[in-house]
Short mmCIF file of C-alpha atoms in Angstrom, two decimals:
data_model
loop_
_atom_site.label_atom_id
_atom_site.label_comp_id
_atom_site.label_asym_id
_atom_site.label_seq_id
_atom_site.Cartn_x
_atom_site.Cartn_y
_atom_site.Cartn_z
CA UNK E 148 65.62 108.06 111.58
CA UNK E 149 68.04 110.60 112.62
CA UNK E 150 68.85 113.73 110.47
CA UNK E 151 71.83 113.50 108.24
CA UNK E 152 74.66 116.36 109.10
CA UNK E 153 75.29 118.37 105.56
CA UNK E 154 79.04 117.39 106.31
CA UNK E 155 81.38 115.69 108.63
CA UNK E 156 84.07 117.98 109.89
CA UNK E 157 85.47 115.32 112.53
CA UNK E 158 85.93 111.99 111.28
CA UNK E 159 86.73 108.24 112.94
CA UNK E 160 88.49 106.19 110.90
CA UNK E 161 87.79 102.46 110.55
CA UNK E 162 90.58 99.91 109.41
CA UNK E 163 90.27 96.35 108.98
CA UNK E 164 92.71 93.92 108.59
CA UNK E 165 90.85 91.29 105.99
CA UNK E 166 94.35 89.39 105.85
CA UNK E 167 93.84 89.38 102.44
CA UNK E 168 95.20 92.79 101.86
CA UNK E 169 98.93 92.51 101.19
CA UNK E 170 99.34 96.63 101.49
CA UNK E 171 101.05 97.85 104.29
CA UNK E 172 100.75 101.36 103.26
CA UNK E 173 96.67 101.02 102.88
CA UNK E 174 95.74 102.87 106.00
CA UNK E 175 98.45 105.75 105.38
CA UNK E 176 96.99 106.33 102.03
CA UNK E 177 93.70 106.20 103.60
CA UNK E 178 94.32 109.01 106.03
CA UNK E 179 95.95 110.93 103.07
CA UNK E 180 92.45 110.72 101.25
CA UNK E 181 90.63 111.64 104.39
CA UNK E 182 92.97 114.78 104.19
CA UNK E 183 92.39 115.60 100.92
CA UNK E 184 88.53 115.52 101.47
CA UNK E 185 89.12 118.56 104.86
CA UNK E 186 87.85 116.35 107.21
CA UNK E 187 89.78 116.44 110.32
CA UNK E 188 91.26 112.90 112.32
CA UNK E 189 90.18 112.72 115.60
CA UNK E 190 90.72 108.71 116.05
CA UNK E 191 91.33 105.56 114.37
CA UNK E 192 89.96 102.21 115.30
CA UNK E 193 91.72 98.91 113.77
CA UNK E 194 90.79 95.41 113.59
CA UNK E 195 91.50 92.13 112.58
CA UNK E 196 88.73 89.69 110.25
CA UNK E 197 88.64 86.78 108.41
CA UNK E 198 85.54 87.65 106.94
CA UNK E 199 83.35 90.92 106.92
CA UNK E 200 80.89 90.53 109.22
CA UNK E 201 77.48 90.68 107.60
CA UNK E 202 75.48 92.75 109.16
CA UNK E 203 78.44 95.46 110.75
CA UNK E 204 81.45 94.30 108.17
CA UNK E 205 83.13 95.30 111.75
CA UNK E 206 81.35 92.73 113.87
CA UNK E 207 78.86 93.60 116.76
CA UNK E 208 81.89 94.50 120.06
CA UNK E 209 84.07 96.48 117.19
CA UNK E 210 80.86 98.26 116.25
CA UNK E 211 79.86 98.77 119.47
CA UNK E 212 83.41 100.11 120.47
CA UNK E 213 83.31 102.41 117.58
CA UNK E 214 80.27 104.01 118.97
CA UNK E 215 82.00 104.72 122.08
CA UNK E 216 84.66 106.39 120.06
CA UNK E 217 82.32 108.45 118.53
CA UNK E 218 80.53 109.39 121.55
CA UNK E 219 83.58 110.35 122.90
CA UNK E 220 85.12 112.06 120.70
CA UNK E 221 81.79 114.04 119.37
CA UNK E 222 82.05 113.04 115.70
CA UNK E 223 80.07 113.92 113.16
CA UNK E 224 81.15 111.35 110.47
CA UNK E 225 82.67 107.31 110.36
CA UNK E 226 84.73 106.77 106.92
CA UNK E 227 85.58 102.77 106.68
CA UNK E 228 88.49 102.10 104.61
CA UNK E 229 86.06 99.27 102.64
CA UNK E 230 83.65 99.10 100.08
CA UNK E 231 80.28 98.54 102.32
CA UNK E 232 77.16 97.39 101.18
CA UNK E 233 74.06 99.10 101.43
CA UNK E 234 72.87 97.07 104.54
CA UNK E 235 75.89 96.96 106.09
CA UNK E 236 75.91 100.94 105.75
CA UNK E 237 72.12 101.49 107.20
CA UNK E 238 72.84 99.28 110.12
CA UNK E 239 76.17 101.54 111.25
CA UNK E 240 74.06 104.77 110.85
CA UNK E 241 71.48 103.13 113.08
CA UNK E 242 73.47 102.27 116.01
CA UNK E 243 76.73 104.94 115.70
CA UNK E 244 74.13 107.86 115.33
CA UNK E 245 75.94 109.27 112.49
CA UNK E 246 76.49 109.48 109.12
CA UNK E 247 78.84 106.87 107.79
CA UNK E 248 80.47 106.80 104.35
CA UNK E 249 82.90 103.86 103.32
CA UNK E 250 86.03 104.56 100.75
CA UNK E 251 83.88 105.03 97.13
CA UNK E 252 81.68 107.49 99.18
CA UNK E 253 84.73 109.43 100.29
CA UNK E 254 86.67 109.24 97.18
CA UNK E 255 83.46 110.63 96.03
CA UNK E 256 83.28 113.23 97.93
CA UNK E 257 86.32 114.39 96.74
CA UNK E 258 86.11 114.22 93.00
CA UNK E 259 82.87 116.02 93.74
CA UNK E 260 84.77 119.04 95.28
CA UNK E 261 87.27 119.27 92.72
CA UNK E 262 85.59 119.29 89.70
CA UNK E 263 85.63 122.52 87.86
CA UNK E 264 84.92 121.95 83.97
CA UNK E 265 81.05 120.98 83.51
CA UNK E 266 82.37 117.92 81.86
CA UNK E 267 84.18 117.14 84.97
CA UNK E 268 80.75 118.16 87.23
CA UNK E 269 78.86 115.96 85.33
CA UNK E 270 80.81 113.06 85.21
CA UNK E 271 81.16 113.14 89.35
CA UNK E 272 77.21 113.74 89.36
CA UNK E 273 76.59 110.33 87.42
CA UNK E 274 78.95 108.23 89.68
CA UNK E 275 77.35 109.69 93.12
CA UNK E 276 73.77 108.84 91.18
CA UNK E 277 75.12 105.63 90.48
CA UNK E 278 76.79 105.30 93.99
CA UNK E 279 73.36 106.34 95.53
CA UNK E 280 71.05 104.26 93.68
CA UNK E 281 71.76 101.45 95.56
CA UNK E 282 71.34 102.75 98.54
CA UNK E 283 67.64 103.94 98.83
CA UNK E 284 66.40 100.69 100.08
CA UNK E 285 64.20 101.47 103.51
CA UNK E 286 65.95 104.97 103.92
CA UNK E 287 62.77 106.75 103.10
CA UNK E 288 60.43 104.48 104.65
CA UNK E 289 58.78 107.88 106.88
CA UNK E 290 58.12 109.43 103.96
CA UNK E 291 55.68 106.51 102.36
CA UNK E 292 52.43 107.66 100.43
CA UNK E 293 50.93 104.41 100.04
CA UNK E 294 49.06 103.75 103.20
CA UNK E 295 46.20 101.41 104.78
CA UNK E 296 42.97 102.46 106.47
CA UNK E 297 39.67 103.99 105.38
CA UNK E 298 39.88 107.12 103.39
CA UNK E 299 43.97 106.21 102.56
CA UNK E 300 43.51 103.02 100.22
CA UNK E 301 44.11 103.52 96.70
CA UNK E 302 47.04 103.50 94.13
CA UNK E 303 49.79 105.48 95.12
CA UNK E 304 53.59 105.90 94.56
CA UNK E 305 56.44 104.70 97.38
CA UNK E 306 58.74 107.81 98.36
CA UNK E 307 61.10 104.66 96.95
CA UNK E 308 58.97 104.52 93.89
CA UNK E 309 59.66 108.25 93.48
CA UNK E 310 63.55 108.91 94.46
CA UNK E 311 64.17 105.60 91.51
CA UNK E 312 62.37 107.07 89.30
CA UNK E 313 64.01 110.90 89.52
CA UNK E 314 67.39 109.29 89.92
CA UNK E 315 66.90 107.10 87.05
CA UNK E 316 65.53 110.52 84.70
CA UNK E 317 68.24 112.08 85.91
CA UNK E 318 70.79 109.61 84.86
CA UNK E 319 69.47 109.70 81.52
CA UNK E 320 70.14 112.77 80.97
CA UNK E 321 73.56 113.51 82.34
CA UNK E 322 74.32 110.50 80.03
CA UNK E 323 72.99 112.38 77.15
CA UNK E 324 74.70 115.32 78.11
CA UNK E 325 78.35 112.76 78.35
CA UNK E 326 77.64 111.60 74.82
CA UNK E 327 77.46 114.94 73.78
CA UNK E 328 80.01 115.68 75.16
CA UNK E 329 81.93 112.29 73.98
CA UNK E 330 81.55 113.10 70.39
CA UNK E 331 82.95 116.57 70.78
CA UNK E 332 86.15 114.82 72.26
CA UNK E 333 86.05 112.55 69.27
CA UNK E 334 85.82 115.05 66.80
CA UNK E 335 89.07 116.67 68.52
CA UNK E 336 90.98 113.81 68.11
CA UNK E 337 89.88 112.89 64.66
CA UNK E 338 91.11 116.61 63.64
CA UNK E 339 94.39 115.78 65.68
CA UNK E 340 94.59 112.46 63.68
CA UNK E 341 93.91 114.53 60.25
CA UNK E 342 96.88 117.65 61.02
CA UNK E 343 98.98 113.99 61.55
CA UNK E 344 99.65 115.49 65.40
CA UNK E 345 100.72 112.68 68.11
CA UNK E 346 98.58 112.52 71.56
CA UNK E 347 100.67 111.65 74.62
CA UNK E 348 98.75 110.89 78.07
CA UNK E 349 100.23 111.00 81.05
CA UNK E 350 99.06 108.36 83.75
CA UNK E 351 100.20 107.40 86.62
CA UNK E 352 99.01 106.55 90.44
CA UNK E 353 97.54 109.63 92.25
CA UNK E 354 99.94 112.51 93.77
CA UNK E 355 102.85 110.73 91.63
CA UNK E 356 103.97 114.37 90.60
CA UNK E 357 102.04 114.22 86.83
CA UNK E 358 100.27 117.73 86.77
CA UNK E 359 103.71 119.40 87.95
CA UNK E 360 105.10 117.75 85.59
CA UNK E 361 102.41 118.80 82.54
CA UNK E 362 102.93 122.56 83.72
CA UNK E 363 107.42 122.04 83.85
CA UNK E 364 106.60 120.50 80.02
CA UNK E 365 103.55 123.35 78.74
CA UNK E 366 103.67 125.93 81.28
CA UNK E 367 99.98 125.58 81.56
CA UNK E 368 99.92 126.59 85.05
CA UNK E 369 97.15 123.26 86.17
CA UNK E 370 96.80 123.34 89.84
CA UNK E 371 99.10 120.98 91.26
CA UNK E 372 99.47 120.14 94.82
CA UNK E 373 100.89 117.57 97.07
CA UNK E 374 97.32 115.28 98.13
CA UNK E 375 95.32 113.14 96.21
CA UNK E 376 93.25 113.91 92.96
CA UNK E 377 94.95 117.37 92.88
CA UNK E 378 93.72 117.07 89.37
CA UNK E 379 90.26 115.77 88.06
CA UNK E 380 90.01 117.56 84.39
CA UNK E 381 91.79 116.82 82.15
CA UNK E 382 93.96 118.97 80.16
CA UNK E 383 95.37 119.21 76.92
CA UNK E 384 98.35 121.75 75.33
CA UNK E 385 100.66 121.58 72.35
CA UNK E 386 104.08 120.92 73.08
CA UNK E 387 106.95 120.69 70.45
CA UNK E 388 109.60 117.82 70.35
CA UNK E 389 113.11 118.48 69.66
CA UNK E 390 112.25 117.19 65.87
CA UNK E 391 110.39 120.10 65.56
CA UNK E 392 107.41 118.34 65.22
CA UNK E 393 104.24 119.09 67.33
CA UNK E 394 102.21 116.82 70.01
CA UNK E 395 99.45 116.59 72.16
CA UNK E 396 99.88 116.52 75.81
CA UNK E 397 97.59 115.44 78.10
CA UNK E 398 97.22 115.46 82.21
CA UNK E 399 94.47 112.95 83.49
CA UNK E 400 93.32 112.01 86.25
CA UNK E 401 95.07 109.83 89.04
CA UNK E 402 94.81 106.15 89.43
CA UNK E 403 94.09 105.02 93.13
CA UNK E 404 93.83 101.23 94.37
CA UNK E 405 90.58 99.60 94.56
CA UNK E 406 89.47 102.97 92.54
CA UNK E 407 85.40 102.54 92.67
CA UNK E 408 83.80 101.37 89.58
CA UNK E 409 80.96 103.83 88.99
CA UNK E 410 84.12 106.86 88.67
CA UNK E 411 85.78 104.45 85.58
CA UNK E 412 82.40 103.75 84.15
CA UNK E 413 81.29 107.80 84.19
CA UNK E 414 84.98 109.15 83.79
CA UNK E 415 85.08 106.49 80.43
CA UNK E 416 84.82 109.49 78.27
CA UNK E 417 87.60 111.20 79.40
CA UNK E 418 90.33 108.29 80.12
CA UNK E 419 89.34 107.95 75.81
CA UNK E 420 92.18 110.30 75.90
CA UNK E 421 94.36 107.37 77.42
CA UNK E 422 92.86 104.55 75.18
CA UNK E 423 93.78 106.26 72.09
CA UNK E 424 96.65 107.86 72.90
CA UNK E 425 99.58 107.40 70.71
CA UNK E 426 102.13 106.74 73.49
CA UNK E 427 101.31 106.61 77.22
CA UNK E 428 103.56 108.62 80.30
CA UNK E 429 103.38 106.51 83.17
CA UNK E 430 104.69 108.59 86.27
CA UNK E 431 106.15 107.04 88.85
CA UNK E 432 107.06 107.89 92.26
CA UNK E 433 110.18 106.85 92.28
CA UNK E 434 110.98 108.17 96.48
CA UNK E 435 108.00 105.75 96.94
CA UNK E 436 108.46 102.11 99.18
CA UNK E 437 105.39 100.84 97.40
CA UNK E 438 106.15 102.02 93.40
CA UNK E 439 105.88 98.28 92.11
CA UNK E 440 102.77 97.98 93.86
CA UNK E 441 101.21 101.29 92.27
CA UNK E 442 102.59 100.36 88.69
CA UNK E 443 100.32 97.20 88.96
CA UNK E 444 97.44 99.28 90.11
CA UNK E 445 97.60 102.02 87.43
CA UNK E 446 97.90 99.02 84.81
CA UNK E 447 95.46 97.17 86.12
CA UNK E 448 92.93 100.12 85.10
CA UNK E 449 94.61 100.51 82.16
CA UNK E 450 93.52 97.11 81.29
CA UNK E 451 90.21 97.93 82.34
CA UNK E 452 89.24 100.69 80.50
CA UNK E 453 91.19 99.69 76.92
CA UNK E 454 94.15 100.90 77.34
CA UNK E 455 96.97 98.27 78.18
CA UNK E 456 97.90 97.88 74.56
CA UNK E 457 99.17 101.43 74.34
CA UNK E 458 103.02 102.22 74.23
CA UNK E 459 104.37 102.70 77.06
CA UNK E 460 107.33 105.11 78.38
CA UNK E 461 107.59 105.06 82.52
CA UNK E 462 108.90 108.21 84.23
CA UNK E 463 110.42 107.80 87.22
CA UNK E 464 109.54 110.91 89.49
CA UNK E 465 110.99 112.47 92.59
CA UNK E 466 114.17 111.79 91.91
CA UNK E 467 115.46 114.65 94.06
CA UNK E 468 114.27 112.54 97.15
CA UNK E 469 116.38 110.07 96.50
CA UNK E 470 120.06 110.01 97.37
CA UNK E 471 122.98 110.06 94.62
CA UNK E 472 119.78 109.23 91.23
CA UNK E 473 120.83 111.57 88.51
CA UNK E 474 118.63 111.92 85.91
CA UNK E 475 118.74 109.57 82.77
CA UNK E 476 117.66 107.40 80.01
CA UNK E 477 117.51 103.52 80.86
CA UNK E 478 116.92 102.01 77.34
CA UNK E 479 116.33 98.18 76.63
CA UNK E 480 118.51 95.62 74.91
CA UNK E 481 117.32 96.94 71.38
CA UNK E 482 118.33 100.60 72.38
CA UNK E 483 115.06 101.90 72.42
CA UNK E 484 113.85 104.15 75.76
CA UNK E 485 111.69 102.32 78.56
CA UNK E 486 112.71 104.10 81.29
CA UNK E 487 113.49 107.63 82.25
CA UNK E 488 114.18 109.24 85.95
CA UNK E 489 113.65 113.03 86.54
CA UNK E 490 112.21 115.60 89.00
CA UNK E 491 109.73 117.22 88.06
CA UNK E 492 109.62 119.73 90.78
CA UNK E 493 113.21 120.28 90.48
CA UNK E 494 113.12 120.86 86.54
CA UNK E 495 115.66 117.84 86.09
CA UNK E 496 115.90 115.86 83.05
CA UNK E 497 112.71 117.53 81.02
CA UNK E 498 114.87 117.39 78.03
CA UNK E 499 115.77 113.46 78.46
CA UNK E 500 111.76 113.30 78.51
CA UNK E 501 110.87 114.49 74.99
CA UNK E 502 114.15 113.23 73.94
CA UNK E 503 112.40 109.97 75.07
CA UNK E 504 108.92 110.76 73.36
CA UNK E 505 110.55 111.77 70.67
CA UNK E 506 112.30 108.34 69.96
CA UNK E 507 108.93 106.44 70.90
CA UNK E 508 106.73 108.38 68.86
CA UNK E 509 109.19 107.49 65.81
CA UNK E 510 109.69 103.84 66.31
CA UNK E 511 106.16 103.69 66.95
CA UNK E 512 105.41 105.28 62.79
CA UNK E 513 105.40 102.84 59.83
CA UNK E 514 107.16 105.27 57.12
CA UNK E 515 105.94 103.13 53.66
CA UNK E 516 106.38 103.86 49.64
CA UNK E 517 103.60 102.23 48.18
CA UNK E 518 102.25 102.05 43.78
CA UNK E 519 98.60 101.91 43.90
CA UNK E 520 96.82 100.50 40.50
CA UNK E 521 93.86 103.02 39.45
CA UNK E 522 91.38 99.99 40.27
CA UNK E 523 92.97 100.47 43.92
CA UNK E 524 90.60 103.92 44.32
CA UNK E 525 89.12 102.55 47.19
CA UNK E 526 91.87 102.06 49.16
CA UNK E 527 93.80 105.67 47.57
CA UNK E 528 90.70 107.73 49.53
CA UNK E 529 91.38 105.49 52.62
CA UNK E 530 94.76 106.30 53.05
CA UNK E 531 94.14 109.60 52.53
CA UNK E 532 91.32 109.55 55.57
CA UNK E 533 93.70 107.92 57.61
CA UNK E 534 95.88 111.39 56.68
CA UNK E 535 98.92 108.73 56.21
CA UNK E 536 99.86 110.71 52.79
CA UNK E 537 102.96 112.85 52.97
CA UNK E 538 103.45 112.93 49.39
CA UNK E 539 101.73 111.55 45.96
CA UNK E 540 102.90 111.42 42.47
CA UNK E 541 101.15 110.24 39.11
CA UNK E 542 102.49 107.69 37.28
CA UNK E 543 101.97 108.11 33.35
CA UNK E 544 99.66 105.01 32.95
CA UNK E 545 97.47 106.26 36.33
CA UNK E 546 100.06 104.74 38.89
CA UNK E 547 99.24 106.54 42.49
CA UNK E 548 102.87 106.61 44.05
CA UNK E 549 102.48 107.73 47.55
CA UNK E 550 104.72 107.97 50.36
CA UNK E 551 103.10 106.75 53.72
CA UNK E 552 103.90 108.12 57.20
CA UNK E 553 101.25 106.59 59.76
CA UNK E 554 101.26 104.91 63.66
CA UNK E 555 102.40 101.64 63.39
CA UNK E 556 98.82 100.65 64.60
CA UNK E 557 96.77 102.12 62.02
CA UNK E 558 99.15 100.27 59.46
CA UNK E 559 98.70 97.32 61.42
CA UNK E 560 94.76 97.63 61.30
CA UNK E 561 95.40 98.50 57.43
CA UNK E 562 97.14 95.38 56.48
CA UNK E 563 94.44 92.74 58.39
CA UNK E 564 91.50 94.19 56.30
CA UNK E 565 93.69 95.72 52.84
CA UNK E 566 95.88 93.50 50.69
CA UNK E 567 98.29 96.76 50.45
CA UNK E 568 101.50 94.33 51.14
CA UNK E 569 101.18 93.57 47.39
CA UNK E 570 101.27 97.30 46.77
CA UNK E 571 104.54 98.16 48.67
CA UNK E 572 107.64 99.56 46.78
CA UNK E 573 111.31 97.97 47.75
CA UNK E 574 114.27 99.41 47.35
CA UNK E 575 115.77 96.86 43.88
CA UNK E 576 112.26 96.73 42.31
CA UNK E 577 109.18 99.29 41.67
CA UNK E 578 105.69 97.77 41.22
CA UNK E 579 105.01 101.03 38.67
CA UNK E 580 107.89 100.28 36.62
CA UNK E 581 107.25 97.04 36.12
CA UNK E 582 104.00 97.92 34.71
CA UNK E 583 105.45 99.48 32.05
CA UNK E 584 104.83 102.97 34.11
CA UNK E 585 107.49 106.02 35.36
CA UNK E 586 106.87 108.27 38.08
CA UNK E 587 106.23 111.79 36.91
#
């Protein structure tokens, strides 16, 4: 078995043609990951399937001509814009003499070289473990301990035996350390929830401009850049809205098509900032030919990981690419804000932005007056853990009268398991007076 190179400096690029694959732009943004990993170009072989090939994906004269590439152009590394399987991937190796890494092993590669937070280092260490696992079958076979013959019989543990059973010790404890890590998060956001402050997540297809954006909005000063996964920790900051009233911003991580599902499993605990977020930023590249295709993507994870319920406000990026676009609010028939087109690089239209947020975070708040009986204690200390009590007075027969101010889904979750409907003050008739009872 040959020896593996440490890393590929020149790559070929493989491209299929699956007709199945509607995206024009696929190979593009495949080259633009390939850039944002350092490896250099040095040819590109395309090709036209109705069906991967089984033992190649490529077939046996496209394989064969990609070995001639590599030959001639002396490259150290194959990247195949498909998911491979483990067979497929050993059989390349053995006839292109070199290593050969299909799009999850390349995207990767690149979370693991920019992750900086030991969160984010342990999170890219359980996908590649994940990744990997899979992909021990018969590529240790040299290294076997169990062996026939006089003197050599006997139990004895596969070099197989052994890499499973370090990967899988190893994956129980970075998922330890990820719970740990989990319930710190959640204890964040629970004080967040108790000081009554808002979370807003921005999201949004990779290299649509959302980290330039989170430093125009915080002046955080997040490493932004123009290539793909520019960011991989998240981030949080306090902002204030024009109300005067404080949120929680958060930059994530970039949605990609086809994004592998070993990084949404082992990212889970950080896109938890997305699935409880109280409104959601989706950025858009607006200068982009393919932005209705990369909504569907982002949403599409969304979906996956919890999140597709969430409000919604879409930011339309880039707008300085884009001849005569000015920026501006585009609001629906009921008046309220869906839509809102800026540049982020440019510093146009921040203000329409938390303008925006600011609208959405308030239509998105039940604001209640409720009378709570004394038998109601129960549900008093609930309310009161849900930190939806701006203000309380005592009635003179024991009345709790308590103004509410709480996301509409909390109150929603509140009225399928409370009966506090029957508790709710209008504005002609007081439950607490008609007890007989007046509001100190």
């Amino acid at each position: 078995m040959f020896e593996r190179p440490d890393a590929g400096e020149r790559a070929v690029l493989v491209h299929l043609d699956l007709h199945a694959v509607t995206e024009k732009d696929e190979l593009q943004e495949f080259k633009e990951l390939v850039t944002s990993a350092g490896v250099e170009s040095v040819a590109v072989v395309t090709g036209a399937r109705r069906t991967p090939d089984p033992k190649y994906f490529v077939g046996t004269g496209k394989a064969e001509e990609i070995r001639d590439v590599v030959n001639l152009e002396e490259a150290d590394v194959v990247l195949v814009n498909h998911e491979l399987s483990p067979v497929q991937e050993r059989n390349l190796e053995y006839l292109l003499k070199c290593r050969v890494l299909d799009r999850t092993g390349l995207i990767l590669d690149i979370f693991a070289q920019r992750a900086r937070s030991h969160e984010g280092k342990l999170q890219v260490e359980l996908a590649q473990l994940r990744h990997l696992s899979t992909r021990l079958v018969r590529g240790w076979t040299h290294l076997e301990r169990q062996k026939g013959g006089i003197g050599l019989r006997g139990p004895g543990e596969t070099q197989l035996e052994t890499d499973r059973r370090l990967l899988g010790m190893r994956i129980k404890q970075l998922k330890a350390k990820l719970n740990k890590v989990r319930k710190q998060r959640e204890q964040g956001r629970r004080g967040r929830k108790r000081a009554d402050i808002p979370t807003v997540s921005l999201v949004g297809y990779t290299n649509a401009g959302k980290s330039t954006l989170f430093n125009q909005l915080t002046e955080a000063g997040v490493y932004a850049a123009d290539q793909l996964f520019a960011t991989l920790d998240p981030t949080l900051r306090r902002i204030e809205l024009p109300d005067r009233q404080p949120a929680v911003l958060a930059d994530t991580v970039g949605f990609i098509r086809h994004l592998p599902h070993d990084l949404v499993e082992s990212f889970r605990s950080t896109l938890q900032e997305t699935q409880e977020a109280d409104l959601l930023l989706h950025i858009v590249d607006a200068s982009s030919e393919d932005r209705q295709v990369n909504i569907e993507q982002v949403n599409q994870v969304l979906e996956e990981i919890g999140a597709d319920e969430c409000p919604q406000l879409e930011i339309y990026n880039k707008i300085d690419l884009i001849d005569g676009r000015e920026p501006q609010i585009e609001r629906d028939d009921l008046g309220s804000p869906v839509r809102v087109w800026v540049s982020a690089l440019k510093g146009q239209g921040l203000e329409l932005i938390l303008e925006a947020v600011t609208e959405c975070l308030q239509s998105e708040r039940i604001h209640q007056t409720v009378c709570l009986p004394p038998s109601m204690g129960k549900l008093h200390a609930r309310l009161y853990a849900l930190g939806a009590v701006s203000q309380e007075e005592i009635a003179q027969d024991g009345f709790w009268l308590m103004r509410l101010e709480m996301p509409r889904a909390d109150w929603d979750s509140l009225c399928k398991h409370e009966t506090i409907d029957d508790y709710i003050l209008s504005t002609d008739q007081s439950p607490c007076l008609a007890a007989g009872g007046e509001a100190q």
